[in-house]
Coordinates of C-alpha atoms in Angstrom, one line a residue:
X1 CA -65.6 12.9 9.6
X2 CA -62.5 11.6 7.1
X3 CA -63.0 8.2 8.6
X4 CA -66.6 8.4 8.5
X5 CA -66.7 8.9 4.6
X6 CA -64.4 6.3 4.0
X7 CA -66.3 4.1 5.5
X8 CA -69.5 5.1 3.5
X9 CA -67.8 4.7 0.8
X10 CA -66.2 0.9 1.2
X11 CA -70.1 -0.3 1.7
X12 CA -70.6 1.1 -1.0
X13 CA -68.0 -0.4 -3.2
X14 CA -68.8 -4.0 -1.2
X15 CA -72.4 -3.6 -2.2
X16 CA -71.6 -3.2 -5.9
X17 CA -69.9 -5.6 -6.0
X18 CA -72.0 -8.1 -4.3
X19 CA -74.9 -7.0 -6.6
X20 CA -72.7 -7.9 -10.1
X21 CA -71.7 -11.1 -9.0
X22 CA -75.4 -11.9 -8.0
X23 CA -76.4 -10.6 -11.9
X24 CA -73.3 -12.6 -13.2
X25 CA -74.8 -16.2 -11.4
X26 CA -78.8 -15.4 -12.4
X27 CA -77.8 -15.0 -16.2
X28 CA -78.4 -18.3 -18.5
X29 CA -75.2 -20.2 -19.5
X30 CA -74.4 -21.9 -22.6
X31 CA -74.6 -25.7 -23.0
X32 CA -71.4 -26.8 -22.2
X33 CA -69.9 -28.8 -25.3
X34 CA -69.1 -32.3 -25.1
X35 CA -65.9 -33.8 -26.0
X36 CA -66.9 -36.3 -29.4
X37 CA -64.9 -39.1 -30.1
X38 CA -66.6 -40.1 -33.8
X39 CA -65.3 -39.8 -36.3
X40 CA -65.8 -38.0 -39.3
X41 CA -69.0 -39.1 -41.4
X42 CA -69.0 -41.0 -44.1
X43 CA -69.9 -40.2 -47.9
X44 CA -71.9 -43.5 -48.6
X45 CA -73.8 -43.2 -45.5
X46 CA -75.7 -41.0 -42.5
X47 CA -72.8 -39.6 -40.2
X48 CA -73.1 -41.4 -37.1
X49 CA -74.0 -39.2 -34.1
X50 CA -73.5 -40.0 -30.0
X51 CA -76.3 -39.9 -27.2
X52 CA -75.2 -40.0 -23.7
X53 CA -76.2 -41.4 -20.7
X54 CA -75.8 -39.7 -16.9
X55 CA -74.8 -41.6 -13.9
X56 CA -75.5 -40.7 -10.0
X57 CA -71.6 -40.3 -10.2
X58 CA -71.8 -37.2 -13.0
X59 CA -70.2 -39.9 -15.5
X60 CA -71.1 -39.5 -18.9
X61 CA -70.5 -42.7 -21.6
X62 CA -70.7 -41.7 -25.6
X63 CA -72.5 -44.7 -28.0
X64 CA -71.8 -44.1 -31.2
X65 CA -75.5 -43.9 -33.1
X66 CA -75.0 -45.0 -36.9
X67 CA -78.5 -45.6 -38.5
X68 CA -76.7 -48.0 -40.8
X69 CA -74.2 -50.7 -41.2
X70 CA -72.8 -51.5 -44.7
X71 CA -71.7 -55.4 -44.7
X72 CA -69.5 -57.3 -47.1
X73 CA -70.6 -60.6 -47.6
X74 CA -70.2 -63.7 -49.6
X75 CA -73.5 -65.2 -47.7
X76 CA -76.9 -66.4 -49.7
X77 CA -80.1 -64.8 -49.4
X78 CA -81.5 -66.8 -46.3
X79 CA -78.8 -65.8 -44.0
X80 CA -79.0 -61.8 -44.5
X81 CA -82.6 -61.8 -44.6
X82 CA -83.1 -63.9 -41.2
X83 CA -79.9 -61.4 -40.2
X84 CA -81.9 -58.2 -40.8
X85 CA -84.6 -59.7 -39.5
X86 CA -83.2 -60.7 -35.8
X87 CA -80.9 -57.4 -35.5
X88 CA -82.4 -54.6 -36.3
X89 CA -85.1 -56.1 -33.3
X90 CA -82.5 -56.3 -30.9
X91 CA -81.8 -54.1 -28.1
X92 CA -77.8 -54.0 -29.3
X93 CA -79.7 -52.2 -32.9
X94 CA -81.3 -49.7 -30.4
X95 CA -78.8 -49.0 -28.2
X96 CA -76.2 -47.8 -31.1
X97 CA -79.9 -46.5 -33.5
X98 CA -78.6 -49.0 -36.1
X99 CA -82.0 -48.9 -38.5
X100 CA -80.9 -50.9 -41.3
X101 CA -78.0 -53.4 -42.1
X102 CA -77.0 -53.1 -45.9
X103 CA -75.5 -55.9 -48.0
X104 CA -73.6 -56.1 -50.4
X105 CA -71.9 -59.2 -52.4
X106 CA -69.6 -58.6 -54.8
X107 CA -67.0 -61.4 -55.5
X108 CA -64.2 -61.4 -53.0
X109 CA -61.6 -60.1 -55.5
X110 CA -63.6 -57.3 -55.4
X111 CA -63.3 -56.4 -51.5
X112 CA -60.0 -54.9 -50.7
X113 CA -61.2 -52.5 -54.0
X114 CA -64.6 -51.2 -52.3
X115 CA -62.9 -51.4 -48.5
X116 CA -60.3 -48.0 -49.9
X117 CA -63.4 -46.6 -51.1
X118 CA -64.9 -46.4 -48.1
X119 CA -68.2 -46.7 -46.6
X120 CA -67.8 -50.1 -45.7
X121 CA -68.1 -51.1 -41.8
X122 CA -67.7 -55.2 -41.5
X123 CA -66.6 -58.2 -43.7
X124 CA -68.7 -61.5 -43.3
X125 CA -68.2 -64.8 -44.6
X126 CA -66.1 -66.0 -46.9
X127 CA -63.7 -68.5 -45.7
X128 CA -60.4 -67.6 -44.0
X129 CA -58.2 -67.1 -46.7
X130 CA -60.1 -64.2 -48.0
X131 CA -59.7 -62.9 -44.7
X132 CA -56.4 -63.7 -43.5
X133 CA -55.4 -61.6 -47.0
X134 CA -57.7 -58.9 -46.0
X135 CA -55.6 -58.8 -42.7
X136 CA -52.4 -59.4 -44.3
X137 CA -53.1 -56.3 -46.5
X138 CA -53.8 -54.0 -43.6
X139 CA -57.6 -53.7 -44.2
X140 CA -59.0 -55.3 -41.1
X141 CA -59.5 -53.5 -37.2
X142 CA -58.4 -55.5 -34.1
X143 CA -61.7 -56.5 -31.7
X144 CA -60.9 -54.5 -29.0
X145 CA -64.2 -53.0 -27.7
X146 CA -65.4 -54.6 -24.1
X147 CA -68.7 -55.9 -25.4
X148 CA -66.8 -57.7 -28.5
X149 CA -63.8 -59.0 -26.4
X150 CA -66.8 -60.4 -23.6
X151 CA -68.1 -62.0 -27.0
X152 CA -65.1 -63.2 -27.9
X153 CA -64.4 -65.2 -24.9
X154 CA -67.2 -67.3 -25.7
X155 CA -65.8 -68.9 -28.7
X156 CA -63.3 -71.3 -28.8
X157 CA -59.9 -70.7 -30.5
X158 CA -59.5 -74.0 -32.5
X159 CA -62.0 -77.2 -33.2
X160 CA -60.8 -80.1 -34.9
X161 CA -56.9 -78.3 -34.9
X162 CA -58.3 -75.7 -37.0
X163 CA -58.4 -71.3 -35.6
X164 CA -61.8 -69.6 -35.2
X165 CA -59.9 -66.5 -34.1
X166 CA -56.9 -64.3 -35.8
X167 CA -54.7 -63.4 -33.8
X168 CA -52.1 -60.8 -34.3
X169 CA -48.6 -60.5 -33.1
X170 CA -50.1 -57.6 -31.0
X171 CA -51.8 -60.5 -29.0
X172 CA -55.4 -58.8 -30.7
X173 CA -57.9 -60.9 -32.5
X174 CA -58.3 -59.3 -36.2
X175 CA -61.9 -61.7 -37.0
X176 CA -63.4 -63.9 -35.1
X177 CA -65.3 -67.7 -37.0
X178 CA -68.9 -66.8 -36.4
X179 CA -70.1 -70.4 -37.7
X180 CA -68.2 -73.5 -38.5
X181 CA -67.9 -75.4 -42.1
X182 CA -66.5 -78.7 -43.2
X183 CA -66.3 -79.0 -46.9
X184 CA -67.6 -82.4 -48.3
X185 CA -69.6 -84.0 -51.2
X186 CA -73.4 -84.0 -51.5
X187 CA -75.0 -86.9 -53.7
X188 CA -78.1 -87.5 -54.4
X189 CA -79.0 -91.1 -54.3
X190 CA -81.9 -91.8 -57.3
X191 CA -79.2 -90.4 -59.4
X192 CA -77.0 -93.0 -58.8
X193 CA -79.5 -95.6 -58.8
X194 CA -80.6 -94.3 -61.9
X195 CA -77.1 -94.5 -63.5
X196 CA -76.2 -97.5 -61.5
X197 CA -72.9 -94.8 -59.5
X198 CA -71.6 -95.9 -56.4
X199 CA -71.4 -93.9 -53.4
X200 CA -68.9 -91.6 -53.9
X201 CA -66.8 -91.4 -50.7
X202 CA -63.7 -89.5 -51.5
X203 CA -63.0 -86.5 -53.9
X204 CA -61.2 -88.7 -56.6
X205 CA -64.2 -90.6 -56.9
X206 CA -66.1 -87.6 -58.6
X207 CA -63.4 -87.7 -61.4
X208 CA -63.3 -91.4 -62.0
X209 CA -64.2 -93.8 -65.1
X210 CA -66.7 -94.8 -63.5
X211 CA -68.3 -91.7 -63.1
X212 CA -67.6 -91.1 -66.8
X213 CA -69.8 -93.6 -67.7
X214 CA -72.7 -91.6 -66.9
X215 CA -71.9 -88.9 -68.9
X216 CA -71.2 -91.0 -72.0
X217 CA -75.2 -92.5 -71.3
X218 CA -76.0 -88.7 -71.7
X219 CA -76.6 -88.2 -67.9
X220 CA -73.5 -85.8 -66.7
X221 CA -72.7 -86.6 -63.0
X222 CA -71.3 -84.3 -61.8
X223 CA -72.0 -80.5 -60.4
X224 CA -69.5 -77.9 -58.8
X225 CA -69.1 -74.4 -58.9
X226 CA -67.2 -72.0 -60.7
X227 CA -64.0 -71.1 -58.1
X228 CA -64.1 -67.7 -59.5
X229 CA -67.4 -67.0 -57.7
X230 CA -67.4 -69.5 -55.1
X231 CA -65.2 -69.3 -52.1
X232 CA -66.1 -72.6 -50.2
X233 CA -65.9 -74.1 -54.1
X234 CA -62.5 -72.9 -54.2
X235 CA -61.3 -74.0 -50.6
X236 CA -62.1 -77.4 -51.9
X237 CA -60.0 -76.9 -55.1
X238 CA -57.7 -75.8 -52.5
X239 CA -58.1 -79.0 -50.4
X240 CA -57.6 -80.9 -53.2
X241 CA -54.3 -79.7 -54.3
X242 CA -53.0 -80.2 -50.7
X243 CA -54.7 -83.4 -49.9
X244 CA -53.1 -85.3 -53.6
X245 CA -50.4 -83.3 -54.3
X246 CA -50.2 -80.0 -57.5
X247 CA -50.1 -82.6 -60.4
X248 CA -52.6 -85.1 -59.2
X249 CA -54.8 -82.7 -58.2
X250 CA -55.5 -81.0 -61.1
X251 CA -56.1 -84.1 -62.7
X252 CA -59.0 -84.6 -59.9
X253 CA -60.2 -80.8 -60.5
X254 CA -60.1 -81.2 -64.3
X255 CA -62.1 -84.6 -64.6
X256 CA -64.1 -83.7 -62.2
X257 CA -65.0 -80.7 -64.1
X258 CA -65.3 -82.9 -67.2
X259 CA -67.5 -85.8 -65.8
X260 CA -70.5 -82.7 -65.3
X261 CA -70.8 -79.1 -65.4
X262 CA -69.6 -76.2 -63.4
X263 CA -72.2 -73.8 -61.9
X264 CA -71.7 -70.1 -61.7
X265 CA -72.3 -70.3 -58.1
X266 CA -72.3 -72.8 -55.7
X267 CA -75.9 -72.3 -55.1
X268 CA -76.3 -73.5 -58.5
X269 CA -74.3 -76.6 -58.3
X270 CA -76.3 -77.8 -54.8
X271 CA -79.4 -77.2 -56.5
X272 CA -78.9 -79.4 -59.8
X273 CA -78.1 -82.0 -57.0
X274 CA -81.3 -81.6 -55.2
X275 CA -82.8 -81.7 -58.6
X276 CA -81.5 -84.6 -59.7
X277 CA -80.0 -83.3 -62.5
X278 CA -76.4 -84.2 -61.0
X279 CA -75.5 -87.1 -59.3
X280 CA -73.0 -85.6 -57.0
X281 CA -70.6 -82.7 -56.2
X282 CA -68.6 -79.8 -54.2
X283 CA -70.4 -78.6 -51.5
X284 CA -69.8 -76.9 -48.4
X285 CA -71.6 -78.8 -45.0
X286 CA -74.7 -76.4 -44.3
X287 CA -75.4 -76.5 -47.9
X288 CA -75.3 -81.0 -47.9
X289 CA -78.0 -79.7 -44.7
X290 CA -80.1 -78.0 -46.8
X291 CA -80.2 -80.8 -50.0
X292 CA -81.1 -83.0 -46.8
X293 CA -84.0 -81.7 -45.9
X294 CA -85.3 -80.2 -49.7
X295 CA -84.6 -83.8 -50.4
X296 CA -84.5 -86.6 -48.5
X297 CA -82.8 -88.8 -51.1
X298 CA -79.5 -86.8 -51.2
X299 CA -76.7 -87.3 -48.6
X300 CA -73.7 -84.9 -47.1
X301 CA -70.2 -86.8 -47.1
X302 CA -67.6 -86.0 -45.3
X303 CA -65.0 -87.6 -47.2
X304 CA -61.3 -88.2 -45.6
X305 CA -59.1 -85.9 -46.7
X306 CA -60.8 -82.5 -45.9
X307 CA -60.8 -79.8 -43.2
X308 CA -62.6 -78.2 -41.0
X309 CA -62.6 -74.2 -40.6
X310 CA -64.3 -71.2 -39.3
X311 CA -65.6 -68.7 -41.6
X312 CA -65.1 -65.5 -40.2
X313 CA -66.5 -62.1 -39.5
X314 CA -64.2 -58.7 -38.8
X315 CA -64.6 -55.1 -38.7
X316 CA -62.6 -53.4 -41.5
X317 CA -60.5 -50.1 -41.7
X318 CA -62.8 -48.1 -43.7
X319 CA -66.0 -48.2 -41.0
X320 CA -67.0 -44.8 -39.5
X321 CA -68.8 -47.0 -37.2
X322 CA -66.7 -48.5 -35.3
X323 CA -68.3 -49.4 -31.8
X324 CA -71.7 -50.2 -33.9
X325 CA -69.7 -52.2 -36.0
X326 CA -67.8 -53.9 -32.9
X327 CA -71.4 -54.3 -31.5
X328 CA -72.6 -56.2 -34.9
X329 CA -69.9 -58.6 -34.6
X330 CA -70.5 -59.4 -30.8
X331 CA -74.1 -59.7 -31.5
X332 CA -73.0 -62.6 -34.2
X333 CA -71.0 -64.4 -31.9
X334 CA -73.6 -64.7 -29.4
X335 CA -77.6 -63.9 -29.5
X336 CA -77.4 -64.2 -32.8
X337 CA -75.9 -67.6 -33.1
X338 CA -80.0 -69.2 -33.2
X339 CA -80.3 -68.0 -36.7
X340 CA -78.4 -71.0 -37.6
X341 CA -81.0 -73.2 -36.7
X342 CA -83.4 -71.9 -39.3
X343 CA -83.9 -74.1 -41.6
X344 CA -83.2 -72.3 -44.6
X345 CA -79.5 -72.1 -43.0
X346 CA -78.5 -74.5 -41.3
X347 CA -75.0 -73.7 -40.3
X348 CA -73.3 -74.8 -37.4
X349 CA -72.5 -72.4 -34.4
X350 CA -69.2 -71.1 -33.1
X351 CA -70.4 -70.7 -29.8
X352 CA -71.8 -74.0 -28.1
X353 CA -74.1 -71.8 -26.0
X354 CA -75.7 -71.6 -29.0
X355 CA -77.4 -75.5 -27.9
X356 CA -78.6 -74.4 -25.1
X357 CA -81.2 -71.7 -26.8
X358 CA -84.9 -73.2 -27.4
X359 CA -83.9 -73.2 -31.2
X360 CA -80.5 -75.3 -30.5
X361 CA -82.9 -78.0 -28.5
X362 CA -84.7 -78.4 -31.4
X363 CA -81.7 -79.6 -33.5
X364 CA -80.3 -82.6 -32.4
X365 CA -78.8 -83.3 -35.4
X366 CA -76.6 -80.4 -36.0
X367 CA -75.4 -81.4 -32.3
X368 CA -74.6 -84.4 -33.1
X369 CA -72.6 -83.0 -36.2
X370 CA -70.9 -80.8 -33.9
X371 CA -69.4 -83.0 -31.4
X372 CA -68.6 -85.5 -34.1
X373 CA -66.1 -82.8 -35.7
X374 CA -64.8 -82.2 -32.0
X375 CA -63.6 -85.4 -32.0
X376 CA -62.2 -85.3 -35.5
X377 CA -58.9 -84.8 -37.1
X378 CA -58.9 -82.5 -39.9
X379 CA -55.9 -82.7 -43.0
X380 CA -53.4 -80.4 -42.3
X381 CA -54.2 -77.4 -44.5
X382 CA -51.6 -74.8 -44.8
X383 CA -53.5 -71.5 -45.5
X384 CA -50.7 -69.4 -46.3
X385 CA -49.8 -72.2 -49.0
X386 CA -53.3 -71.3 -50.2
X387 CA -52.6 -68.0 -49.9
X388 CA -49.2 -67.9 -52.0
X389 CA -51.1 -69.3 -55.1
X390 CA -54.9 -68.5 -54.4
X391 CA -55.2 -65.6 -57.6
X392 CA -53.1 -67.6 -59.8
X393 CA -55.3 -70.9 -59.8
X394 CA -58.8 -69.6 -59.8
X395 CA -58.0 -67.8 -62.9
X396 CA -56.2 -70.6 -64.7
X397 CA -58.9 -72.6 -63.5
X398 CA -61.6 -70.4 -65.2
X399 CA -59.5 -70.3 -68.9
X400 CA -58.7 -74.2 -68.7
X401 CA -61.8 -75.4 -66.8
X402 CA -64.7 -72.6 -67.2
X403 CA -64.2 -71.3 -70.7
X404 CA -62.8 -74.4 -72.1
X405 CA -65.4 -76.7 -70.9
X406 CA -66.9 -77.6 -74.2
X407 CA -63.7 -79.0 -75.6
X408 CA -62.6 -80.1 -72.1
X409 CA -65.5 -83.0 -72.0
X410 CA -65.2 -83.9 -75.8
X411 CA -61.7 -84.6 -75.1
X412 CA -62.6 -86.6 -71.9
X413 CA -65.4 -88.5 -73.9
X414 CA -63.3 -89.3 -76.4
X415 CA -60.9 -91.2 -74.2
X416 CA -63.9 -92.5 -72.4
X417 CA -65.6 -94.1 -75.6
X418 CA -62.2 -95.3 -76.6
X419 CA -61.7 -97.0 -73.6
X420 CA -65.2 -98.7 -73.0
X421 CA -65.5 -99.3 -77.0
X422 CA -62.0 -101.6 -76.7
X423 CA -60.1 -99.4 -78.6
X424 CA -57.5 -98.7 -75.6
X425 CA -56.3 -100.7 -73.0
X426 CA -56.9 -99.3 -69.2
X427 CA -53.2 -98.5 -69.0
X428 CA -53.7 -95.8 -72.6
X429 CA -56.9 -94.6 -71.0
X430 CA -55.1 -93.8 -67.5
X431 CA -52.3 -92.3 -69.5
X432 CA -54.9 -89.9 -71.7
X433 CA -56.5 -89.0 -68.4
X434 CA -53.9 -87.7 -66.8
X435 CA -52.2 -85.9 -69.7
X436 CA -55.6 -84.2 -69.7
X437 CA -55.4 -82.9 -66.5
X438 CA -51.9 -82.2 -66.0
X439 CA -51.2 -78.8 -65.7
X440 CA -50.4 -77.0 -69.4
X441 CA -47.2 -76.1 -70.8
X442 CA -47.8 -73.0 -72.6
X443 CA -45.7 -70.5 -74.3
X444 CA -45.3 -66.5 -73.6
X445 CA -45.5 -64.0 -75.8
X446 CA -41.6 -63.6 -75.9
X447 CA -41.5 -67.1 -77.1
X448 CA -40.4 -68.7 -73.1
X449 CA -42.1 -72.0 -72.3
X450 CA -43.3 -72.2 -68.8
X451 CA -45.7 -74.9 -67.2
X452 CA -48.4 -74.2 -64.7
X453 CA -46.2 -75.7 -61.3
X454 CA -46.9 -74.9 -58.1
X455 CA -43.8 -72.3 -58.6
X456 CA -45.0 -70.6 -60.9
X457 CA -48.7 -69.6 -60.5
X458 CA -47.0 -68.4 -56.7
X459 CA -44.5 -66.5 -58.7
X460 CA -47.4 -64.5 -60.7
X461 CA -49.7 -64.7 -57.7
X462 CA -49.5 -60.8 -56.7
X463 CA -49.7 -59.8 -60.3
X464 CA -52.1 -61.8 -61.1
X465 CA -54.5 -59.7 -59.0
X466 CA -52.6 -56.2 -59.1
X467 CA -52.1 -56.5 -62.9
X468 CA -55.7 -57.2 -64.3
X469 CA -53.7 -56.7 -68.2
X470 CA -51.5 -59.0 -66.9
X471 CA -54.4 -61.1 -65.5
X472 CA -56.2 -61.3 -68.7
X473 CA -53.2 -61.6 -71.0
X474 CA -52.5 -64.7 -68.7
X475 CA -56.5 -66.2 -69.4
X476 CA -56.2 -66.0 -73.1
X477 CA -52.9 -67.7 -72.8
X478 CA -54.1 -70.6 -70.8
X479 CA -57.0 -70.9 -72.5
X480 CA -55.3 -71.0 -75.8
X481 CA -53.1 -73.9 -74.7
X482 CA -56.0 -75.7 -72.7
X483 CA -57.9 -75.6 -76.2
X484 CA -54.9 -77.0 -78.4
X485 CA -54.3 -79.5 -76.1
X486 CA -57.7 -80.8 -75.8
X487 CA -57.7 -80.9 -79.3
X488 CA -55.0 -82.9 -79.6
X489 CA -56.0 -85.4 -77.6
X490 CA -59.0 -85.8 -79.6
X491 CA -56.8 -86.6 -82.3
X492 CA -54.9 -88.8 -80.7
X493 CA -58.1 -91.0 -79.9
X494 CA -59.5 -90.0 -83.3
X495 CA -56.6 -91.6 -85.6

């Protein structure tokens, strides 16, 4: 009867507990919480969010969804607008819910500045320099996505001896060239006829006699832009000062700069071209494209001593966005190369696949542009040089050149009338010229004389833009001196 009992009571023990784990398994469960690997939002924009996709295998992928991209940029109008228009209609825009791209331009001086702010997700255009401070300084990502390194692997790493990638000592590529530039002079050709001007075909020509004599007939020849505010304007100051030496080169800057006007922008400078209102000057190759086909009378030169570079794009260490902005860059680099056939760009593509597209067919001529710098032998420009002095000359530049402009090309015309009135022989006249555009001796507040060598602006080069009292108390110096000295010569023609 014992045993009997005991076994009642086991079933009934078995059947409770049966019955709880049946009530455990029927109740609803929580959704289970997936592991997120974005990061945390940013104050300037929507926090980016991740949707996930299921395989047959249970795997799970996470894209990072950020409704908008904030861009650095040094590009013109046409290119972001054709930019905004092509992306946010591709499927890479919908797969990561990108909804709009913002741009913003500021001048490059101005990046590293907004980067710590934050907020910002990618870095396009602008020339190399900029960029290979940017990475220097520790404000650019490596590529290292899959869809951005398949990208990558579609672009060459050099044309004409000259990088389109960055690599690190990591082995990772830190940007990436998304269109190629050569740097060159446009003229426009009624001008010249106008004014009876040669050709120019070399960057000295620009800041010849010759040219002088139109400026003395009241017709200034010649149009660049302000290096401040102009990065392909101040790669060919750059050029320049490599290609004829520090002293020489200045002279060519400075008489350049007095045989015309400078531009704020390099916009500006191209357009007085296409105008007419210059006869030639400074530009950068897609915008010598461009004064092609607004007018058919101007001409792109590339003259001999120049380069050839990539101007590069690059994710920077700010983004909150960074497989969307990863995404951007790889869209670039490939479907987006057509946009550089539109004619309000015309820019030549990174990636030769580009040709191939219905809209490379239909531009044989950039092509043709194309596989002639393939075949050509670029200066040898040392961007770190560049690099060591970049701040200290575009400042100097803009209290010498910019602000003293006015007594700049009095002092030029003086020397000019002199010399085509008889008053000086060619060999005073050569001598004037290049006193005018050597660099200044000037004198520091503590009473030390210092001239403006190729030492010393990369001496100051750091402070120069870390120190912006230093900076300015630098500018008023310089253009103190300029002005005394332009003076001066004036008085020596004068007397």
């Amino acid at each position: 009867m014992a045993t009997k009992t005991l076994y009642i009571v086991v079933a009934v023990i078995i059947i409770a507990i049966v019955a709880a784990v049946a009530v455990y398994y029927s109740m609803p469960k929580a959704p289970q919480q997936l592991t997120s690997t974005t990061q945390a939002p940013s104050t300037t924009q929507a926090p980016p969010t991740t949707q996930t996709t299921s395989t047959s295998t249970t795997q799970t992928t996470a894209v990072q969804q950020c409704p908008q991209l904030v861009i650095l940029t040094r590009h013109p109008t046409a290119i972001l607008n054709v930019t905004r228009t092509l992306f946010l209609n591709s499927d890479v825009a919908k797969k990561y819910g990108i909804k709009d791209l913002v741009f913003k331009n500021p001048p490059a001086s101005q990046w590293e500045a907004l980067i710590k702010q934050g907020g910002i997700d990618v870095a396009w255009g602008g020339g190399p320099t900029t960029f290979n401070v940017l990475y220097q300084d520790g404000f650019l990502l490596p590529l290292q996505g899959d869809e951005v390194k398949a990208a990558l692997a579609q672009v060459p790493d050099t044309i004409a001896g000259m990088p389109l990638k960055l690599k690190g000592p990591d082995g990772q590529v830190y940007w990436v060239a998304w269109a190629i530039s050569s740097f060159g002079i446009t003229a426009n050709l009624d001008f010249l006829n106008k004014t009876g001007l040669p050709i120019p075909h070399d960057w000295s020509d620009l800041a010849s006699f010759t040219y002088g004599k139109a400026l003395l007939q009241g017709y200034p020849a010649t149009s660049i832009g302000d290096i401040s505010k102009s990065t392909s304007s101040l790669r060919m100051a750059e050029i320049i000062l490599q290609a004829y030496g520090w002293d020489n080169g200045w002279r060519i800057i400075t008489l350049t700069a007095a045989n015309g006007k400078v531009w704020g922008t390099s916009e500006d400078a191209r357009d007085a071209i296409i105008r007419g209102d210059a006869g030639a000057g400074w530009t950068i190759d897609f915008y010598g494209y461009i004064a092609q086909l607004q007018n058919p009378h101007t001409r792109y030169i590339i003259p001999p001593n120049t380069t050839v570079n990539g101007d590069p794009i690059a994710v920077v260490n700010s983004t909150r966005c960074r497989q969307a902005a990863e995404a951007f860059v790889a869209w670039v680099i490939t479907d987006g190369q057509r946009m550089v056939f539109d004619p309000s760009i015309n820019r030549l593509p990174v990636n030769p696949n580009a040709f191939n597209t219905p809209e490379g067919q239909r531009r044989p001529d950039l092509k043709a542009v194309y596989q002639q710098l393939l075949n050509m032998k670029a200066m040898n420009f040392d961007d770190r040089l560049a690099m060591s002095y970049e701040q200290a000359i575009t400042y100097y530049f803009v209290a010498t050149i910019v602000q003293e402009q006015g007594d700049l090309q009095n002092a030029w015309k003086a020397i000019l009338q002199a010399y085509y009135n008889g008053k000086i022989d060619k060999a005073t006249a050569e001598k004037l010229a290049a006193q005018l555009g050597a660099p200044l001796e000037f004198t520091m507040p503590n009473g030390t004389k210092f001239v403006f060598t190729q030492q010393f602006a990369q001496s100051i080069n750091s402070r120069i833009k870390n120190d912006a009292t230093f900076r300015d108390q630098m500018i008023a110096i310089w253009r103190d001196a300029a002005r005394q000295k332009y003076l001066s010569i004036i008085s020596q023609v004068s007397g």
